[in-house]
């Protein structure tokens, strides 16, 4: 029975990896759609979201079945409980990619100088990749790096946001593109948050310690 | 030092320090140091033959019926040494009651089973015995089921009722500690649920130390869980920690069924 249970747990891990792989592809396509102004790639992103949603339902059910039928404890319990939280995080990343893809028709020609937008997307994409790698390889160090990287993304987001405000103030003709770009960067920033949440769950699986809301663990005063 | 972490400050009711126990040449317990907290349920888990039942029995010195036994180390109740502290074994067994794996009522009436202990301790007054019988049966969640047939034979009861009768019998002598050696292993799920609910109630008033092979039972009922392996205490801690984040790999493997 244990061998059977182990193979079911492996199926869950594999399913999560496949779902994460799907959204990583969506991230790449969204990034390309934004930089190239490609409506074709934007449409591809939106089409892929259905698969992610289907995987979410399937994996949710697998977790519920494992809880009901296997009475998991210790590491098994943490894996399943955290998977139930990681699955919607991955699904939300897919939704954010769709949100980004929907803005593609309204952000060209480009109004931002430099490569800040690409850097934001690159950093975010790197965080998602690392969070997934940390889950797959059971790498706590990598998970911690993801959590630490979120601040960098936040700084980049604020910097681009301010640039866009300046552009809008300087040229009202840019307001539509800039406001759509604000939606784009907000979605990148949210994806980075989701990667952070996944990394926090990975640490819970590996170490049994809840690292969310660190301020709550510090003495008051 | 005992391997444990406290979740709340309850006084230590039972204490073992470097307890060794041998049957002839066979060492059954090897240097057990452990604190059992008052008014808490502590579950001992571990594979068959790991010494958990032996450990339980040491606390009311049932092992002394065998001459092959050698015991070293200290066992205390409320800080008083169980072996050398001058507590008479009959008094110790009144304070530390025991419930066994299979229900073992005497072939007497339900009433006589419950008042057997108090009578042995010299209580003769009928009203007092009646009061003890009712109180003990109520505490064992059995009163409502048997109040109209106290004179019937205990052997006519169901297995689950017999086990609760044995608990009532143990409670009748006003114990402080209840030792339970797999108390539900012979019972169906409904009777098991009743005993588990009962343990939950009893631990408010008594210190419960139980051996179980049922992981979910340990998780449901106990405040602390101790894992024994080959006569050694591998890990003890608050039950929720042991079952979500055990510190020792052996504990993890055992509770998740991957042992061996």
Tab-separated table of C-alpha atoms in Angstrom, chain A residues 2 5-6 9 71 73-78 207-208, chain B residues 215-216 242-246 249 252 255-258:
chain	number	residue	atom	x	y	z
A	2	UNK	CA	2.826	2.374	0.851
A	5	UNK	CA	0.733	5.728	-2.026
A	6	UNK	CA	4.276	6.779	-2.984
A	9	UNK	CA	2.364	11.219	-4.419
A	71	UNK	CA	-4.701	9.845	5.881
A	73	UNK	CA	0.967	12.461	7.999
A	74	UNK	CA	4.265	14.300	8.462
A	75	UNK	CA	6.051	15.100	5.159
A	76	UNK	CA	3.273	13.498	3.094
A	77	UNK	CA	0.682	15.697	4.813
A	78	UNK	CA	2.774	18.820	4.299
A	207	UNK	CA	11.221	22.137	6.842
A	208	UNK	CA	7.754	22.169	8.384
B	215	UNK	CA	-1.667	6.161	14.377
B	216	UNK	CA	-4.903	8.030	13.802
B	242	UNK	CA	5.029	14.618	15.813
B	243	UNK	CA	2.363	14.077	13.145
B	244	UNK	CA	3.143	17.122	11.019
B	245	UNK	CA	6.866	17.612	11.488
B	246	UNK	CA	8.689	14.829	13.344
B	249	UNK	CA	13.710	10.205	10.342
B	252	UNK	CA	8.676	9.924	10.163
B	255	UNK	CA	4.150	7.039	11.314
B	256	UNK	CA	3.957	7.252	7.522
B	257	UNK	CA	4.109	3.466	7.220
B	258	UNK	CA	7.519	3.317	5.541
